[in-house]
PDB file of C-alpha atoms and ligand atoms in Angstrom:
ATOM      1  CA  MET A   1      -0.020   0.263   0.111  1.00  0.00           C
ATOM      2  CA  ASN A   2       1.443   3.388  -1.083  1.00  0.00           C
ATOM      3  CA  LYS A   3       1.236   5.563   1.740  1.00  0.00           C
ATOM      4  CA  SER A   4       0.418   8.617   0.175  1.00  0.00           C
ATOM      5  CA  LYS A   5      -2.225   7.298  -2.014  1.00  0.00           C
ATOM      6  CA  ILE A   6      -6.024   7.150  -1.022  1.00  0.00           C
ATOM      7  CA  THR A   7      -9.275   5.429  -2.186  1.00  0.00           C
ATOM      8  CA  ILE A   8     -11.879   7.634  -3.742  1.00  0.00           C
ATOM      9  CA  ALA A   9     -15.208   6.326  -3.961  1.00  0.00           C
ATOM     10  CA  VAL A  10     -17.887   8.313  -6.026  1.00  0.00           C
ATOM     11  CA  ASP A  11     -21.643   7.210  -5.402  1.00  0.00           C
ATOM     12  CA  GLY A  12     -24.940   8.869  -6.893  1.00  0.00           C
ATOM     13  CA  TYR A  13     -27.903   8.407  -9.002  1.00  0.00           C
ATOM     14  CA  ALA A  14     -27.698   7.310 -12.707  1.00  0.00           C
ATOM     15  CA  ALA A  15     -26.237   9.976 -15.169  1.00  0.00           C
ATOM     16  CA  CYS A  16     -25.085  12.089 -12.446  1.00  0.00           C
ATOM     17  CA  GLY A  17     -21.241  12.382 -13.964  1.00  0.00           C
ATOM     18  CA  LYS A  18     -19.842  10.028 -11.425  1.00  0.00           C
ATOM     19  CA  SER A  19     -17.533   8.406 -14.264  1.00  0.00           C
ATOM     20  CA  THR A  20     -16.441  11.933 -15.779  1.00  0.00           C
ATOM     21  CA  LEU A  21     -15.589  13.217 -12.049  1.00  0.00           C
ATOM     22  CA  ALA A  22     -13.921   9.885 -11.039  1.00  0.00           C
ATOM     23  CA  LYS A  23     -12.101   9.093 -14.117  1.00  0.00           C
ATOM     24  CA  ALA A  24     -10.829  12.828 -14.074  1.00  0.00           C
ATOM     25  CA  LEU A  25      -9.861  12.404 -10.480  1.00  0.00           C
ATOM     26  CA  ALA A  26      -7.826   9.664 -11.556  1.00  0.00           C
ATOM     27  CA  LYS A  27      -6.275  11.208 -14.174  1.00  0.00           C
ATOM     28  CA  VAL A  28      -4.771  14.151 -12.187  1.00  0.00           C
ATOM     29  CA  LEU A  29      -3.677  12.200  -9.269  1.00  0.00           C
ATOM     30  CA  ASN A  30      -2.258   9.317 -11.495  1.00  0.00           C
ATOM     31  CA  TYR A  31      -4.464   6.606 -10.100  1.00  0.00           C
ATOM     32  CA  VAL A  32      -6.561   3.573 -11.229  1.00  0.00           C
ATOM     33  CA  TYR A  33      -9.989   4.355 -12.537  1.00  0.00           C
ATOM     34  CA  VAL A  34     -12.670   1.835 -12.254  1.00  0.00           C
ATOM     35  CA  ASP A  35     -16.148   1.894 -13.678  1.00  0.00           C
ATOM     36  CA  SER A  36     -17.946  -0.464 -11.517  1.00  0.00           C
ATOM     37  CA  GLY A  37     -21.370   0.046 -13.447  1.00  0.00           C
ATOM     38  CA  ALA A  38     -19.581  -0.996 -16.602  1.00  0.00           C
ATOM     39  CA  MET A  39     -19.179  -4.322 -14.777  1.00  0.00           C
ATOM     40  CA  TYR A  40     -22.891  -4.715 -13.854  1.00  0.00           C
ATOM     41  CA  ARG A  41     -23.742  -3.943 -17.605  1.00  0.00           C
ATOM     42  CA  ALA A  42     -21.184  -6.825 -18.924  1.00  0.00           C
ATOM     43  CA  VAL A  43     -22.653  -9.115 -16.738  1.00  0.00           C
ATOM     44  CA  THR A  44     -26.240  -8.118 -18.382  1.00  0.00           C
ATOM     45  CA  LEU A  45     -25.199  -8.325 -21.526  1.00  0.00           C
ATOM     46  CA  TYR A  46     -23.775 -11.734 -20.933  1.00  0.00           C
ATOM     47  CA  PHE A  47     -27.328 -12.704 -19.355  1.00  0.00           C
ATOM     48  CA  LEU A  48     -29.139 -11.369 -22.183  1.00  0.00           C
ATOM     49  CA  ASP A  49     -27.239 -12.903 -24.935  1.00  0.00           C
ATOM     50  CA  ASN A  50     -27.085 -16.208 -23.185  1.00  0.00           C
ATOM     51  CA  ASN A  51     -30.960 -16.367 -22.346  1.00  0.00           C
ATOM     52  CA  ILE A  52     -29.972 -16.427 -18.658  1.00  0.00           C
ATOM     53  CA  ASP A  53     -33.274 -16.577 -16.464  1.00  0.00           C
ATOM     54  CA  ILE A  54     -32.557 -14.313 -13.621  1.00  0.00           C
ATOM     55  CA  GLN A  55     -35.064 -16.172 -11.257  1.00  0.00           C
ATOM     56  CA  ASP A  56     -32.987 -19.502 -11.632  1.00  0.00           C
ATOM     57  CA  ALA A  57     -30.275 -19.431  -8.939  1.00  0.00           C
ATOM     58  CA  GLN A  58     -28.289 -22.289 -10.540  1.00  0.00           C
ATOM     59  CA  MET A  59     -28.057 -20.899 -14.105  1.00  0.00           C
ATOM     60  CA  ILE A  60     -27.093 -17.561 -12.537  1.00  0.00           C
ATOM     61  CA  ASP A  61     -24.401 -19.278 -10.436  1.00  0.00           C
ATOM     62  CA  SER A  62     -22.816 -21.163 -13.403  1.00  0.00           C
ATOM     63  CA  ALA A  63     -23.255 -17.866 -15.741  1.00  0.00           C
ATOM     64  CA  ILE A  64     -21.126 -15.934 -12.919  1.00  0.00           C
ATOM     65  CA  GLY A  65     -18.478 -18.889 -13.284  1.00  0.00           C
ATOM     66  CA  GLU A  66     -18.253 -18.272 -17.086  1.00  0.00           C
ATOM     67  CA  ILE A  67     -17.656 -14.645 -17.050  1.00  0.00           C
ATOM     68  CA  ASP A  68     -14.463 -12.811 -17.093  1.00  0.00           C
ATOM     69  CA  ILE A  69     -14.385  -8.941 -17.094  1.00  0.00           C
ATOM     70  CA  HIS A  70     -11.470  -6.783 -17.643  1.00  0.00           C
ATOM     71  CA  PHE A  71     -10.682  -3.160 -18.690  1.00  0.00           C
ATOM     72  CA  GLU A  72      -8.013  -2.019 -21.252  1.00  0.00           C
ATOM     73  CA  ILE A  73      -7.387   1.553 -21.982  1.00  0.00           C
ATOM     74  CA  ILE A  74      -7.375   2.340 -25.756  1.00  0.00           C
ATOM     75  CA  ASP A  75      -6.472   5.831 -27.339  1.00  0.00           C
ATOM     76  CA  GLY A  76      -6.752   6.816 -23.536  1.00  0.00           C
ATOM     77  CA  LYS A  77     -10.010   5.714 -22.905  1.00  0.00           C
ATOM     78  CA  ASN A  78     -11.418   3.040 -20.749  1.00  0.00           C
ATOM     79  CA  HIS A  79     -12.818  -0.113 -22.639  1.00  0.00           C
ATOM     80  CA  THR A  80     -14.766  -3.073 -20.924  1.00  0.00           C
ATOM     81  CA  PHE A  81     -13.942  -6.410 -22.091  1.00  0.00           C
ATOM     82  CA  LEU A  82     -16.368  -9.561 -21.431  1.00  0.00           C
ATOM     83  CA  ASN A  83     -14.630 -12.828 -22.073  1.00  0.00           C
ATOM     84  CA  GLY A  84     -12.030 -11.285 -24.249  1.00  0.00           C
ATOM     85  CA  LYS A  85     -14.515  -8.956 -26.471  1.00  0.00           C
ATOM     86  CA  ASN A  86     -14.560  -5.278 -26.325  1.00  0.00           C
ATOM     87  CA  VAL A  87     -18.227  -4.567 -25.439  1.00  0.00           C
ATOM     88  CA  GLU A  88     -17.722  -0.899 -24.681  1.00  0.00           C
ATOM     89  CA  LYS A  89     -20.344   0.146 -27.176  1.00  0.00           C
ATOM     90  CA  GLU A  90     -22.813  -2.630 -26.445  1.00  0.00           C
ATOM     91  CA  ILE A  91     -22.930  -2.348 -22.759  1.00  0.00           C
ATOM     92  CA  ARG A  92     -24.226   1.379 -23.045  1.00  0.00           C
ATOM     93  CA  THR A  93     -27.326   0.792 -25.275  1.00  0.00           C
ATOM     94  CA  LEU A  94     -30.978   0.955 -23.734  1.00  0.00           C
ATOM     95  CA  ARG A  95     -31.066  -2.851 -24.208  1.00  0.00           C
ATOM     96  CA  VAL A  96     -28.560  -3.351 -21.728  1.00  0.00           C
ATOM     97  CA  SER A  97     -29.575   0.004 -19.672  1.00  0.00           C
ATOM     98  CA  ASP A  98     -33.188  -1.244 -19.163  1.00  0.00           C
ATOM     99  CA  PHE A  99     -32.233  -4.765 -17.876  1.00  0.00           C
ATOM    100  CA  VAL A 100     -29.271  -4.089 -15.687  1.00  0.00           C
ATOM    101  CA  SER A 101     -30.984  -2.764 -12.725  1.00  0.00           C
ATOM    102  CA  PRO A 102     -32.784  -5.999 -12.137  1.00  0.00           C
ATOM    103  CA  VAL A 103     -29.432  -7.785 -12.365  1.00  0.00           C
ATOM    104  CA  ALA A 104     -27.846  -5.880  -9.889  1.00  0.00           C
ATOM    105  CA  THR A 105     -30.398  -6.810  -7.675  1.00  0.00           C
ATOM    106  CA  ILE A 106     -29.099 -10.204  -7.625  1.00  0.00           C
ATOM    107  CA  SER A 107     -26.993 -10.951  -4.408  1.00  0.00           C
ATOM    108  CA  ALA A 108     -24.490 -13.791  -6.276  1.00  0.00           C
ATOM    109  CA  VAL A 109     -23.822 -11.116  -8.947  1.00  0.00           C
ATOM    110  CA  ARG A 110     -22.804  -8.467  -6.483  1.00  0.00           C
ATOM    111  CA  ARG A 111     -20.768 -10.826  -4.125  1.00  0.00           C
ATOM    112  CA  ALA A 112     -18.656 -11.896  -7.254  1.00  0.00           C
ATOM    113  CA  LEU A 113     -18.487  -8.147  -8.669  1.00  0.00           C
ATOM    114  CA  VAL A 114     -17.520  -6.705  -5.309  1.00  0.00           C
ATOM    115  CA  LYS A 115     -14.675  -9.351  -4.562  1.00  0.00           C
ATOM    116  CA  LEU A 116     -13.272  -8.217  -7.928  1.00  0.00           C
ATOM    117  CA  GLN A 117     -13.754  -4.667  -7.008  1.00  0.00           C
ATOM    118  CA  GLN A 118     -12.111  -4.962  -3.772  1.00  0.00           C
ATOM    119  CA  GLU A 119      -8.829  -6.779  -5.606  1.00  0.00           C
ATOM    120  CA  MET A 120      -8.678  -4.201  -7.905  1.00  0.00           C
ATOM    121  CA  GLY A 121      -8.310  -1.451  -5.175  1.00  0.00           C
ATOM    122  CA  SER A 122      -6.293  -3.347  -2.732  1.00  0.00           C
ATOM    123  CA  LYS A 123      -3.193  -1.301  -3.198  1.00  0.00           C
ATOM    124  CA  GLY A 124      -5.147   2.041  -2.749  1.00  0.00           C
ATOM    125  CA  GLY A 125      -4.580   4.849  -5.272  1.00  0.00           C
ATOM    126  CA  ILE A 126      -8.124   4.138  -6.793  1.00  0.00           C
ATOM    127  CA  ALA A 127     -11.114   6.282  -8.032  1.00  0.00           C
ATOM    128  CA  MET A 128     -14.043   4.208  -8.338  1.00  0.00           C
ATOM    129  CA  ASP A 129     -17.684   4.997  -9.295  1.00  0.00           C
ATOM    130  CA  GLY A 130     -20.952   3.182  -8.714  1.00  0.00           C
ATOM    131  CA  ARG A 131     -23.655   2.873  -6.103  1.00  0.00           C
ATOM    132  CA  ASP A 132     -22.048   1.240  -3.396  1.00  0.00           C
ATOM    133  CA  ILE A 133     -18.486   1.941  -3.445  1.00  0.00           C
ATOM    134  CA  GLY A 134     -18.539   3.972   0.147  1.00  0.00           C
ATOM    135  CA  THR A 135     -20.765   1.703   1.765  1.00  0.00           C
ATOM    136  CA  VAL A 136     -19.840  -1.566   0.757  1.00  0.00           C
ATOM    137  CA  VAL A 137     -16.905  -1.881  -1.637  1.00  0.00           C
ATOM    138  CA  PHE A 138     -14.540   0.488   0.311  1.00  0.00           C
ATOM    139  CA  LYS A 139     -16.116   1.429   3.647  1.00  0.00           C
ATOM    140  CA  ASP A 140     -12.884   2.735   4.666  1.00  0.00           C
ATOM    141  CA  ALA A 141     -12.030   4.722   1.741  1.00  0.00           C
ATOM    142  CA  GLU A 142     -10.804   7.993   2.790  1.00  0.00           C
ATOM    143  CA  LEU A 143     -12.715  10.307   0.194  1.00  0.00           C
ATOM    144  CA  LYS A 144     -16.229   9.326  -0.295  1.00  0.00           C
ATOM    145  CA  LEU A 145     -18.262  11.604  -2.698  1.00  0.00           C
ATOM    146  CA  PHE A 146     -22.018  11.417  -3.417  1.00  0.00           C
ATOM    147  CA  LEU A 147     -23.254  12.846  -6.668  1.00  0.00           C
ATOM    148  CA  THR A 148     -26.578  14.297  -7.392  1.00  0.00           C
ATOM    149  CA  ALA A 149     -28.492  16.238  -9.824  1.00  0.00           C
ATOM    150  CA  SER A 150     -32.162  17.310 -11.123  1.00  0.00           C
ATOM    151  CA  ILE A 151     -33.414  14.468 -13.343  1.00  0.00           C
ATOM    152  CA  GLU A 152     -33.952  17.158 -16.079  1.00  0.00           C
ATOM    153  CA  GLU A 153     -30.263  17.884 -16.255  1.00  0.00           C
ATOM    154  CA  ARG A 154     -29.291  14.174 -16.125  1.00  0.00           C
ATOM    155  CA  SER A 155     -31.699  13.335 -18.900  1.00  0.00           C
ATOM    156  CA  ARG A 156     -30.355  16.107 -20.902  1.00  0.00           C
ATOM    157  CA  ARG A 157     -26.623  14.919 -20.314  1.00  0.00           C
ATOM    158  CA  ARG A 158     -27.533  11.305 -21.223  1.00  0.00           C
ATOM    159  CA  MET A 159     -29.116  12.467 -24.553  1.00  0.00           C
ATOM    160  CA  LEU A 160     -26.183  14.442 -25.439  1.00  0.00           C
ATOM    161  CA  GLU A 161     -24.124  11.724 -24.796  1.00  0.00           C
ATOM    162  CA  TRP A 162     -25.980   9.031 -26.636  1.00  0.00           C
ATOM    163  CA  GLU A 163     -26.567  11.720 -29.613  1.00  0.00           C
ATOM    164  CA  SER A 164     -22.842  12.246 -29.552  1.00  0.00           C
ATOM    165  CA  LYS A 165     -22.163   8.354 -30.097  1.00  0.00           C
ATOM    166  CA  GLY A 166     -25.135   8.098 -32.636  1.00  0.00           C
ATOM    167  CA  MET A 167     -27.126   5.893 -30.263  1.00  0.00           C
ATOM    168  CA  MET A 168     -30.176   7.952 -29.918  1.00  0.00           C
ATOM    169  CA  GLU A 169     -31.933   6.484 -33.210  1.00  0.00           C
ATOM    170  CA  GLY A 170     -35.461   5.352 -32.496  1.00  0.00           C
ATOM    171  CA  ILE A 171     -35.174   6.545 -28.843  1.00  0.00           C
ATOM    172  CA  ASN A 172     -37.093   9.670 -27.353  1.00  0.00           C
ATOM    173  CA  LYS A 173     -36.486  12.049 -24.828  1.00  0.00           C
ATOM    174  CA  GLU A 174     -39.033  10.448 -22.691  1.00  0.00           C
ATOM    175  CA  GLU A 175     -37.659   7.054 -22.798  1.00  0.00           C
ATOM    176  CA  VAL A 176     -34.198   8.452 -21.562  1.00  0.00           C
ATOM    177  CA  ALA A 177     -35.652   9.780 -18.529  1.00  0.00           C
ATOM    178  CA  GLU A 178     -37.951   6.937 -17.830  1.00  0.00           C
ATOM    179  CA  ASN A 179     -35.091   4.705 -17.933  1.00  0.00           C
ATOM    180  CA  LEU A 180     -32.992   6.770 -15.379  1.00  0.00           C
ATOM    181  CA  LYS A 181     -35.780   6.952 -13.153  1.00  0.00           C
ATOM    182  CA  LYS A 182     -36.668   3.273 -13.003  1.00  0.00           C
ATOM    183  CA  ARG A 183     -32.844   2.492 -12.454  1.00  0.00           C
ATOM    184  CA  ASP A 184     -32.735   5.003  -9.751  1.00  0.00           C
ATOM    185  CA  HIS A 185     -36.043   3.495  -7.927  1.00  0.00           C
ATOM    186  CA  ILE A 186     -34.783  -0.063  -8.313  1.00  0.00           C
ATOM    187  CA  ASP A 187     -31.306   0.917  -7.503  1.00  0.00           C
ATOM    188  CA  SER A 188     -32.401   2.624  -4.228  1.00  0.00           C
ATOM    189  CA  THR A 189     -35.114   0.191  -3.223  1.00  0.00           C
ATOM    190  CA  ARG A 190     -33.356  -3.158  -3.727  1.00  0.00           C
ATOM    191  CA  LYS A 191     -32.418  -5.165  -0.630  1.00  0.00           C
ATOM    192  CA  ASP A 192     -28.841  -6.108  -1.246  1.00  0.00           C
ATOM    193  CA  SER A 193     -26.483  -2.679  -0.847  1.00  0.00           C
ATOM    194  CA  PRO A 194     -29.040  -0.459  -2.076  1.00  0.00           C
ATOM    195  CA  LEU A 195     -27.986   3.149  -3.257  1.00  0.00           C
ATOM    196  CA  CYS A 196     -27.721   5.468  -0.313  1.00  0.00           C
ATOM    197  CA  LYS A 197     -25.324   8.126   0.863  1.00  0.00           C
ATOM    198  CA  ALA A 198     -22.561   6.682   3.380  1.00  0.00           C
ATOM    199  CA  GLU A 199     -22.851   8.748   6.380  1.00  0.00           C
ATOM    200  CA  ASP A 200     -19.090  10.344   5.823  1.00  0.00           C
ATOM    201  CA  ALA A 201     -19.712  10.905   2.130  1.00  0.00           C
ATOM    202  CA  ILE A 202     -19.684  14.719   0.938  1.00  0.00           C
ATOM    203  CA  VAL A 203     -22.695  15.443  -1.085  1.00  0.00           C
ATOM    204  CA  ILE A 204     -22.382  17.181  -4.555  1.00  0.00           C
ATOM    205  CA  ASP A 205     -25.247  18.609  -6.528  1.00  0.00           C
ATOM    206  CA  ASN A 206     -23.754  19.204  -9.623  1.00  0.00           C
ATOM    207  CA  SER A 207     -27.202  20.515 -11.516  1.00  0.00           C
ATOM    208  CA  ASN A 208     -25.394  23.743 -11.964  1.00  0.00           C
ATOM    209  CA  LEU A 209     -21.860  22.980 -11.877  1.00  0.00           C
ATOM    210  CA  THR A 210     -19.305  22.537 -14.795  1.00  0.00           C
ATOM    211  CA  PRO A 211     -17.210  19.216 -14.873  1.00  0.00           C
ATOM    212  CA  GLU A 212     -14.191  21.630 -14.409  1.00  0.00           C
ATOM    213  CA  GLU A 213     -15.784  22.958 -11.305  1.00  0.00           C
ATOM    214  CA  GLN A 214     -16.597  19.684 -10.051  1.00  0.00           C
ATOM    215  CA  LEU A 215     -13.265  18.328 -10.242  1.00  0.00           C
ATOM    216  CA  SER A 216     -11.868  21.268  -8.842  1.00  0.00           C
ATOM    217  CA  TYR A 217     -13.822  21.110  -5.714  1.00  0.00           C
ATOM    218  CA  SER A 218     -13.464  17.433  -5.527  1.00  0.00           C
ATOM    219  CA  LEU A 219      -9.607  17.523  -6.122  1.00  0.00           C
ATOM    220  CA  ASP A 220      -9.120  20.130  -3.384  1.00  0.00           C
ATOM    221  CA  LEU A 221     -10.838  17.887  -0.910  1.00  0.00           C
ATOM    222  CA  ALA A 222      -8.609  14.744  -2.125  1.00  0.00           C
ATOM    223  CA  LYS A 223      -5.343  16.860  -1.937  1.00  0.00           C
ATOM    224  CA  LYS A 224      -6.344  17.887   1.686  1.00  0.00           C
ATOM    225  CA  ILE A 225      -6.779  14.251   2.596  1.00  0.00           C
ATOM    226  CA  ILE A 226      -3.672  13.235   1.091  1.00  0.00           C
ATOM    227  CA  GLU A 227      -1.489  15.789   2.910  1.00  0.00           C
ATOM    228  CA  LYS A 228      -3.177  14.854   6.012  1.00  0.00           C
ATOM    229  CA  LYS A 229      -2.125  11.242   5.440  1.00  0.00           C
ATOM    230  CA  LEU A 230       1.240  12.208   4.659  1.00  0.00           C
ATOM    231  CA  THR A 231       1.962  14.867   7.557  1.00  0.00           C
ATOM    232  CA  GLY A 232      -0.653  14.190   9.989  1.00  0.00           C
ATOM    233  CA  VAL A 233      -1.828  17.947   9.739  1.00  0.00           C
ATOM    234  CA  VAL A 234      -5.283  18.449   9.409  1.00  0.00           C
ATOM    235  CA  LYS A 235      -6.781  20.997   7.129  1.00  0.00           C
ATOM    236  CA  GLU A 236     -10.266  21.701   7.515  1.00  0.00           C
ATOM    237  CA  LEU A 237     -12.195  20.123   4.512  1.00  0.00           C
TER     238      LEU A 237
HETATM  239  O1   DC B   1     -23.030   3.517 -13.517  1.00  0.00           O
HETATM  240  P1   DC B   1     -23.806   3.194 -14.235  1.00  0.00           P
HETATM  241  O2   DC B   1     -25.130   3.695 -14.702  1.00  0.00           O
HETATM  242  O3   DC B   1     -23.288   2.440 -15.509  1.00  0.00           O
HETATM  243  O4   DC B   1     -24.492   1.324 -13.502  1.00  0.00           O
HETATM  244  C1   DC B   1     -25.357   0.571 -14.137  1.00  0.00           C
HETATM  245  C2   DC B   1     -26.677  -0.064 -13.361  1.00  0.00           C
HETATM  246  O5   DC B   1     -25.216  -0.985 -12.396  1.00  0.00           O
HETATM  247  C3   DC B   1     -26.994   0.933 -12.150  1.00  0.00           C
HETATM  248  O6   DC B   1     -28.263   0.978 -12.642  1.00  0.00           O
HETATM  249  C4   DC B   1     -27.117  -0.098 -11.042  1.00  0.00           C
HETATM  250  C5   DC B   1     -26.017  -0.958 -11.361  1.00  0.00           C
HETATM  251  N1   DC B   1     -24.792  -0.698 -10.445  1.00  0.00           N
HETATM  252  C6   DC B   1     -24.566  -1.165  -8.988  1.00  0.00           C
HETATM  253  O7   DC B   1     -25.667  -1.707  -8.582  1.00  0.00           O
HETATM  254  N2   DC B   1     -24.014  -1.008  -8.128  1.00  0.00           N
HETATM  255  C7   DC B   1     -22.642  -0.362  -8.547  1.00  0.00           C
HETATM  256  N3   DC B   1     -21.724   0.030  -7.794  1.00  0.00           N
HETATM  257  C8   DC B   1     -22.513  -0.073 -10.045  1.00  0.00           C
HETATM  258  C9   DC B   1     -23.589  -0.194 -10.432  1.00  0.00           C
END
């Protein structure tokens, strides 16, 4: 464990800019970045493509044993690989987005992915975004951020993202908002590790913040915590 490196957990609602922030923090601090949502999406894609019945515990258990997920950086961007295939684009489609929250309620799936996430962060120096990072995966993370933004702003951002990737064909604004609301509801009300703010997390409502403003605020927090870790001197957060 590197003494100066901390663990950063970024949680929050769907399309709140969690990955934008976690990615930017990791880049500036030279940390590893992990998009835990991509892992749930990759499992969902596997379940859809292989007709896995999510009511069938045995089928789920054996499917989990057949899934290998890893990340690769290609041209500076994070790409998700499922059993050796680059699925970065496929896991972002509405087909996967519509089914990922039910899959993420399955405890066997969560157990397997949380174990993998904890292994990835065992040396510190990691920024991971998701729903249960500060409450379950890294309960002892030195910096926990909880992001939120209005549903209008989140839908607008998700639409712009999908438009820029040519993924809005046949999808309207209402469907985008509906998917976000439905996922937030399932994610916050599930029994196993529901989305909620960790007691010691700092809330950032970024409805009216630019990504740069949000990064600068969060980076300040991170630097103070790193300094405290190195020197023992506490500066007010
Ligand atoms: O971050 P995202 O929107 O790509 O995540 C997709 C889904 O995965 C989200 O709706 C809930 C689930 N998820 C989860 O349950 N726990 C995590 N740590 C990350 C994502």
